[in-house]
């Protein structure tokens, strides 16, 4: 019951964000402020406090890396097969990338941190870094190739390297592996800032949702939802059960890969020739339905 209440609270904050956008309280400028606060402040703080006292050798293993890549590319391959007959290339490219591109930073890691212990959160932070380094370039590449988009892939990759989320992960792991002691007051302060990551992210997600009822393709959107928040976590469950990883790694992997489609895919689709309305609808659909699927996942794992 506690998990359900927690997830319903997340949905409530998400809907509040959508309501504030509809009423004009959260316009584009204010949404950007909130987004910047979450992206450059709260989320990096959460990642750092989750990893600064962990040695990288204790978190990143061959099994974890291999399992993550297996699930990611298997889901992408299945999505490619299922969506290959879509008549619109712009819609087909978006359907493929949104079937595997997870919302690990804004929803996954904060949700794990709010639900599980520090050991699971530390592994989730590493998963965020590893998968982001792969799924972002893969998404850009698919959209560019399928839509013949004119994009500077090198620029996208450079931006990824400068990503504050990844930088905070590397700094946290470096501090943990080197044995540097972080003062208690600093750790407490960063922990307080990091606790704001989830509510800020949910408000931003809600404020960024754009849904046009007249353009809904239930079949295509249903396929994306099924692949992203049902097929992908099921694959993760099978793969990491087979690899016999430790409980913290199993929990973090299944929950993180069971998160909805990342909001950033809407931005990528808009910039790289994808169907932006379809992309927005899929973000909304996967986020909404994930409240139920994540409840099931967390309950089963717990």
XYZ file of N, CA, C and O in Angstrom, residues 88-221:
536
model
N 4.551 6.199 -42.099
C 5.305 7.441 -41.969
C 6.680 7.176 -41.369
O 6.796 6.594 -40.279
N 7.721 7.597 -42.078
C 9.079 7.423 -41.562
C 9.277 8.225 -40.282
O 9.927 7.760 -39.342
N 8.719 9.437 -40.238
C 8.850 10.281 -39.052
C 8.226 9.610 -37.836
O 8.778 9.641 -36.729
N 7.084 8.963 -38.031
C 6.417 8.274 -36.929
C 7.138 6.969 -36.586
O 7.264 6.612 -35.415
N 7.607 6.266 -37.590
C 8.294 4.995 -37.350
C 9.578 5.198 -36.555
O 9.885 4.441 -35.636
N 10.341 6.226 -36.892
C 11.599 6.480 -36.183
C 11.338 6.807 -34.717
O 12.055 6.331 -33.824
N 10.300 7.609 -34.455
C 9.956 7.966 -33.078
C 9.482 6.742 -32.310
O 9.845 6.542 -31.141
N 8.680 5.905 -32.948
C 8.176 4.704 -32.280
C 9.318 3.785 -31.857
O 9.293 3.199 -30.761
N 10.325 3.673 -32.698
C 11.465 2.801 -32.375
C 12.229 3.335 -31.170
O 12.459 2.622 -30.188
N 12.617 4.608 -31.219
C 13.471 5.135 -30.147
C 12.712 5.243 -28.820
O 13.283 5.033 -27.745
N 11.419 5.553 -28.887
C 10.663 5.700 -27.639
C 10.296 4.362 -27.018
O 9.809 4.326 -25.887
N 10.548 3.273 -27.720
C 10.281 1.943 -27.171
C 11.406 1.456 -26.259
O 11.215 0.501 -25.497
N 12.577 2.099 -26.330
C 13.697 1.668 -25.482
C 14.318 2.800 -24.671
O 15.005 2.555 -23.674
N 14.101 4.051 -25.058
C 14.804 5.177 -24.417
C 14.131 5.528 -23.087
O 13.072 6.152 -23.053
N 14.763 5.150 -21.988
C 14.155 5.241 -20.657
C 14.389 6.581 -19.974
O 15.428 7.223 -20.168
N 13.429 6.961 -19.151
C 13.533 8.178 -18.344
C 14.289 7.851 -17.053
O 13.717 7.804 -15.965
N 15.574 7.636 -17.183
C 16.391 7.175 -16.056
C 16.723 8.288 -15.076
O 16.781 8.057 -13.866
N 16.948 9.488 -15.599
C 17.395 10.572 -14.731
C 16.281 11.265 -13.992
O 16.303 11.385 -12.763
N 15.258 11.713 -14.718
C 14.200 12.493 -14.104
C 13.264 11.656 -13.236
O 12.754 12.142 -12.228
N 12.998 10.412 -13.633
C 12.056 9.593 -12.878
C 12.704 8.366 -12.249
O 12.445 8.046 -11.098
N 13.550 7.675 -13.006
C 14.107 6.413 -12.525
C 14.917 6.537 -11.252
O 14.581 5.941 -10.225
N 15.992 7.314 -11.305
C 16.874 7.432 -10.148
C 16.181 8.057 -8.940
O 16.293 7.538 -7.823
N 15.444 9.171 -9.097
C 14.741 9.716 -7.925
C 13.737 8.732 -7.328
O 13.573 8.673 -6.099
N 13.046 7.956 -8.179
C 12.087 6.973 -7.673
C 12.794 5.883 -6.887
O 12.341 5.487 -5.803
N 13.905 5.396 -7.406
C 14.676 4.372 -6.702
C 15.175 4.911 -5.370
O 15.102 4.238 -4.336
N 15.683 6.145 -5.379
C 16.201 6.747 -4.149
C 15.112 6.916 -3.103
O 15.364 6.783 -1.899
N 13.884 7.196 -3.550
C 12.788 7.417 -2.613
C 12.171 6.117 -2.117
O 11.454 6.113 -1.115
N 12.468 5.006 -2.808
C 11.795 3.742 -2.495
C 12.715 2.713 -1.870
O 12.283 1.922 -1.020
N 13.983 2.697 -2.280
C 14.908 1.665 -1.818
C 16.067 2.274 -1.035
O 16.148 3.477 -0.853
N 16.986 1.427 -0.608
C 18.104 1.851 0.209
C 19.244 2.440 -0.597
O 19.213 2.502 -1.822
N 20.288 2.841 0.132
C 21.431 3.508 -0.497
C 22.179 2.582 -1.445
O 22.725 3.039 -2.457
N 22.233 1.275 -1.154
C 22.961 0.353 -2.018
C 22.302 0.236 -3.385
O 22.967 0.218 -4.425
N 20.977 0.186 -3.413
C 20.250 0.111 -4.676
C 20.376 1.432 -5.434
O 20.559 1.447 -6.653
N 20.310 2.545 -4.724
C 20.416 3.858 -5.356
C 21.790 4.046 -5.987
O 21.915 4.637 -7.069
N 22.834 3.559 -5.339
C 24.190 3.675 -5.885
C 24.299 2.923 -7.207
O 24.862 3.428 -8.184
N 23.754 1.709 -7.255
C 23.780 0.938 -8.505
C 22.948 1.637 -9.575
O 23.334 1.700 -10.737
N 21.806 2.187 -9.177
C 20.952 2.898 -10.121
C 21.677 4.095 -10.719
O 21.480 4.429 -11.899
N 22.507 4.754 -9.943
C 23.283 5.883 -10.456
C 24.246 5.445 -11.545
O 24.420 6.129 -12.561
N 24.870 4.300 -11.336
C 25.786 3.756 -12.348
C 25.008 3.356 -13.601
O 25.453 3.588 -14.729
N 23.833 2.755 -13.415
C 22.993 2.375 -14.555
C 22.618 3.617 -15.360
O 22.640 3.603 -16.596
N 22.288 4.694 -14.656
C 21.969 5.954 -15.323
C 23.118 6.390 -16.221
O 22.914 6.755 -17.398
N 24.331 6.352 -15.698
C 25.490 6.785 -16.476
C 25.774 5.884 -17.658
O 25.955 6.352 -18.784
N 25.772 4.572 -17.417
C 26.120 3.615 -18.472
C 25.100 3.645 -19.606
O 25.455 3.746 -20.791
N 23.832 3.555 -19.255
C 22.789 3.496 -20.290
C 22.668 4.822 -21.032
O 22.452 4.839 -22.253
N 22.824 5.934 -20.326
C 22.743 7.240 -20.989
C 23.831 7.394 -22.047
O 23.599 7.967 -23.124
N 25.018 6.879 -21.742
C 26.120 6.975 -22.692
C 25.857 6.183 -23.962
O 26.496 6.415 -24.992
N 24.913 5.242 -23.901
C 24.597 4.415 -25.071
C 23.287 4.842 -25.724
O 23.210 5.002 -26.945
N 22.240 5.043 -24.918
C 20.925 5.267 -25.518
C 20.804 6.631 -26.199
O 20.091 6.766 -27.203
N 21.483 7.647 -25.687
C 21.391 8.967 -26.316
C 22.023 8.971 -27.716
O 21.377 9.379 -28.686
N 23.281 8.516 -27.874
C 23.838 8.454 -29.236
C 23.045 7.531 -30.158
O 22.889 7.834 -31.347
N 22.530 6.420 -29.631
C 21.750 5.500 -30.448
C 20.472 6.169 -30.953
O 20.102 6.027 -32.128
N 19.793 6.905 -30.081
C 18.569 7.606 -30.464
C 18.851 8.667 -31.525
O 18.123 8.773 -32.522
N 19.888 9.441 -31.326
C 20.250 10.474 -32.312
C 20.570 9.829 -33.653
O 20.116 10.291 -34.715
N 21.328 8.740 -33.633
C 21.720 8.064 -34.867
C 20.504 7.530 -35.623
O 20.385 7.709 -36.842
N 19.583 6.884 -34.916
C 18.390 6.324 -35.561
C 17.538 7.428 -36.180
O 17.083 7.320 -37.326
N 17.318 8.508 -35.454
C 16.493 9.598 -35.970
C 17.150 10.273 -37.174
O 16.477 10.611 -38.151
N 18.455 10.453 -37.128
C 19.170 11.094 -38.236
C 19.114 10.217 -39.483
O 18.810 10.680 -40.585
N 19.410 8.937 -39.312
C 19.455 8.022 -40.466
C 18.072 7.824 -41.076
O 17.894 7.903 -42.301
N 17.047 7.592 -40.250
C 15.720 7.290 -40.760
C 15.031 8.510 -41.361
O 14.227 8.389 -42.290
N 15.339 9.697 -40.837
C 14.672 10.902 -41.317
C 15.542 11.754 -42.230
O 15.138 12.852 -42.619
N 16.753 11.253 -42.541
C 17.686 12.026 -43.357
C 17.876 13.423 -42.796
O 17.927 14.423 -43.537
N 17.928 13.501 -41.477
C 18.025 14.799 -40.819
C 19.441 15.349 -40.923
O 20.428 14.610 -40.921
N 19.519 16.654 -40.990
C 20.807 17.336 -41.034
C 21.190 17.711 -39.613
O 20.754 18.718 -39.077
N 22.000 16.856 -38.984
C 22.368 17.101 -37.589
C 23.847 16.844 -37.389
O 24.444 15.992 -38.041
N 24.429 17.600 -36.484
C 25.842 17.415 -36.148
C 25.925 16.403 -35.002
O 25.775 16.763 -33.831
N 26.130 15.144 -35.360
C 26.193 14.096 -34.337
C 27.353 14.349 -33.384
O 27.255 14.102 -32.186
N 28.450 14.865 -33.928
C 29.601 15.151 -33.069
C 29.226 16.161 -31.992
O 29.649 16.054 -30.840
N 28.404 17.135 -32.362
C 27.965 18.124 -31.383
C 27.102 17.522 -30.305
O 27.209 17.880 -29.126
N 26.227 16.590 -30.684
C 25.385 15.911 -29.705
C 26.252 15.104 -28.737
O 25.998 15.075 -27.524
N 27.260 14.435 -29.257
C 28.126 13.622 -28.407
C 28.963 14.497 -27.479
O 29.198 14.140 -26.322
N 29.403 15.650 -27.973
C 30.145 16.575 -27.123
C 29.273 17.077 -25.985
O 29.716 17.179 -24.833
N 28.024 17.366 -26.308
C 27.095 17.786 -25.267
C 26.878 16.699 -24.232
O 26.694 16.985 -23.041
N 26.896 15.445 -24.679
C 26.727 14.327 -23.749
C 27.894 14.259 -22.767
O 27.705 14.012 -21.571
N 29.090 14.488 -23.264
C 30.272 14.442 -22.404
C 30.217 15.539 -21.342
O 30.672 15.360 -20.211
N 29.640 16.693 -21.689
C 29.540 17.815 -20.756
C 28.296 17.744 -19.878
O 28.045 18.645 -19.089
N 27.535 16.691 -20.013
C 26.285 16.530 -19.275
C 26.539 16.607 -17.766
O 27.363 15.848 -17.238
N 25.862 17.496 -17.019
C 26.104 17.631 -15.569
C 25.751 16.368 -14.796
O 26.355 16.086 -13.758
N 24.787 15.605 -15.291
C 24.411 14.359 -14.632
C 25.564 13.366 -14.695
O 25.943 12.741 -13.690
N 26.140 13.208 -15.876
C 27.254 12.270 -16.026
C 28.498 12.767 -15.301
O 29.238 11.970 -14.711
N 28.724 14.075 -15.335
C 29.880 14.627 -14.625
C 29.776 14.369 -13.124
O 30.774 14.007 -12.473
N 28.582 14.542 -12.565
C 28.417 14.299 -11.132
C 28.612 12.822 -10.800
O 29.126 12.481 -9.735
N 28.218 11.946 -11.732
C 28.441 10.514 -11.530
C 29.938 10.206 -11.493
O 30.418 9.499 -10.596
N 30.679 10.745 -12.459
C 32.120 10.492 -12.511
C 32.825 11.058 -11.273
O 33.719 10.409 -10.715
N 32.429 12.250 -10.851
C 33.042 12.853 -9.653
C 32.726 12.024 -8.421
O 33.607 11.744 -7.593
N 31.474 11.608 -8.278
C 31.088 10.798 -7.122
C 31.842 9.483 -7.062
O 32.332 9.074 -6.002
N 31.953 8.800 -8.204
C 32.680 7.531 -8.239
C 34.175 7.743 -7.994
O 34.825 6.912 -7.341
N 34.725 8.847 -8.495
C 36.145 9.143 -8.277
C 36.421 9.386 -6.799
O 37.418 8.895 -6.242
N 35.541 10.137 -6.147
C 35.697 10.396 -4.713
C 35.574 9.104 -3.930
O 36.361 8.828 -3.015
N 34.594 8.274 -4.283
C 34.413 7.014 -3.568
C 35.574 6.067 -3.737
O 35.998 5.388 -2.780
N 36.117 5.995 -4.947
C 37.222 5.069 -5.215
C 38.532 5.550 -4.611
O 39.410 4.748 -4.288
N 38.672 6.877 -4.447
C 39.921 7.420 -3.908
C 39.944 7.464 -2.390
O 40.992 7.674 -1.784
N 38.775 7.297 -1.770
C 38.714 7.315 -0.314
C 38.675 8.697 0.293
O 38.852 8.853 1.511
N 38.447 9.722 -0.513
C 38.350 11.095 0.002
C 37.129 11.210 0.915
O 36.045 10.731 0.573
N 37.303 11.851 2.061
C 36.214 11.999 3.025
C 35.456 13.293 2.743
O 36.046 14.374 2.683
N 34.159 13.186 2.553
C 33.312 14.356 2.328
C 32.761 14.813 3.672
O 32.192 14.008 4.417
N 32.930 16.084 4.046
C 32.420 16.575 5.334
C 30.924 16.294 5.491
O 30.155 16.380 4.531
N 30.519 15.962 6.711
C 29.130 15.608 6.968
C 28.152 16.696 6.604
O 27.073 16.426 6.065
N 28.511 17.948 6.894
C 27.596 19.051 6.589
C 27.383 19.189 5.085
O 26.268 19.499 4.626
N 28.439 18.942 4.316
C 28.323 19.011 2.855
C 27.414 17.899 2.351
O 26.537 18.120 1.503
N 27.608 16.696 2.890
C 26.793 15.557 2.474
C 25.320 15.780 2.812
O 24.434 15.488 2.005
N 25.058 16.308 3.997
C 23.668 16.562 4.409
C 23.030 17.624 3.515
O 21.873 17.500 3.090
N 23.785 18.671 3.217
C 23.258 19.732 2.361
C 22.943 19.228 0.960
O 21.890 19.533 0.395
N 23.867 18.443 0.397
C 23.641 17.897 -0.935
C 22.474 16.916 -0.941
O 21.713 16.838 -1.913
N 22.330 16.177 0.143
C 21.217 15.230 0.250
C 19.883 15.978 0.244
O 18.907 15.537 -0.374
N 19.834 17.115 0.921
C 18.611 17.927 0.949
C 18.282 18.457 -0.442
O 17.121 18.453 -0.877
N 19.308 18.897 -1.162
C 19.095 19.394 -2.528
C 18.645 18.244 -3.438
O 17.728 18.388 -4.257
N 19.279 17.084 -3.279
C 18.935 15.931 -4.111
C 17.516 15.447 -3.910
O 16.900 14.898 -4.824
N 16.960 15.650 -2.704
C 15.588 15.206 -2.434
C 14.562 15.970 -3.261
O 13.412 15.551 -3.387
N 14.976 17.116 -3.835
C 14.069 17.910 -4.663
C 14.011 17.407 -6.104
O 13.186 17.883 -6.897
N 14.862 16.456 -6.461
C 14.966 16.025 -7.853
C 13.653 15.471 -8.384
O 13.203 15.827 -9.482
N 13.017 14.578 -7.627
C 11.804 13.931 -8.126
C 10.642 14.904 -8.297
O 10.028 14.952 -9.373
N 10.263 15.704 -7.277
C 9.136 16.620 -7.483
C 9.386 17.645 -8.583
O 8.483 17.954 -9.365
N 10.602 18.172 -8.669
C 10.903 19.130 -9.731
C 10.790 18.479 -11.104
O 10.226 19.048 -12.049
N 11.326 17.260 -11.220
C 11.286 16.553 -12.500
C 9.855 16.266 -12.924
O 9.492 16.432 -14.093
N 9.020 15.839 -11.975
C 7.635 15.522 -12.305
C 6.869 16.762 -12.758
O 6.056 16.704 -13.688
N 7.101 17.875 -12.105
C 6.454 19.125 -12.530
C 6.882 19.496 -13.952
O 6.050 19.913 -14.773
N 8.169 19.305 -14.251
C 8.667 19.628 -15.590
C 8.067 18.699 -16.642
O 7.689 19.136 -17.735
N 7.994 17.416 -16.315
C 7.414 16.446 -17.253
C 5.955 16.801 -17.522
O 5.504 16.830 -18.675
N 5.197 17.074 -16.450
C 3.798 17.428 -16.615
C 3.623 18.692 -17.429
O 2.730 18.781 -18.279
N 4.480 19.672 -17.206
C 4.363 20.949 -17.911
C 4.772 20.837 -19.376
O 4.389 21.682 -20.189
N 5.534 19.803 -19.724
C 6.019 19.673 -21.102
C 5.116 18.799 -21.961
O 5.316 18.711 -23.169
N 4.132 18.138 -21.362
C 3.263 17.241 -22.114
C 2.370 18.020 -23.066
O 1.749 19.004 -22.681
N 2.302 17.548 -24.299
C 1.446 18.160 -25.306
C 0.700 17.042 -26.022
O 1.302 16.235 -26.712
N -0.607 16.989 -25.851
C -1.404 15.908 -26.419
C -2.547 16.484 -27.244
O -3.340 17.284 -26.743
N -2.623 16.074 -28.515
C -3.714 16.466 -29.398
C -4.578 15.234 -29.641
O -4.157 14.292 -30.323
N -5.780 15.228 -29.078
C -6.643 14.043 -29.142
C -6.949 13.621 -30.573
O -7.103 12.437 -30.864
N -7.020 14.573 -31.481
C -7.377 14.249 -32.865
C -6.278 13.495 -33.600
O -6.528 12.895 -34.648
N -5.060 13.526 -33.080
C -3.932 12.897 -33.774
C -3.522 11.560 -33.154
O -2.491 11.006 -33.510
N -4.302 11.042 -32.225
C -3.921 9.828 -31.513
C -3.995 8.615 -32.435
O -5.007 8.367 -33.084
N -2.912 7.868 -32.503
C -2.853 6.580 -33.189
C -2.740 5.525 -32.093
O -1.651 5.238 -31.602
N -3.889 4.961 -31.692
C -3.915 4.065 -30.535
C -3.053 2.816 -30.746
O -2.421 2.324 -29.823
N -3.039 2.316 -31.984
C -2.236 1.127 -32.248
C -0.752 1.377 -32.071
O -0.049 0.605 -31.405
N -0.263 2.467 -32.651
C 1.163 2.787 -32.561
C 1.567 3.134 -31.135
O 2.586 2.647 -30.623
N 0.764 3.979 -30.487
C 1.074 4.362 -29.111
C 0.978 3.167 -28.171
O 1.806 3.008 -27.264
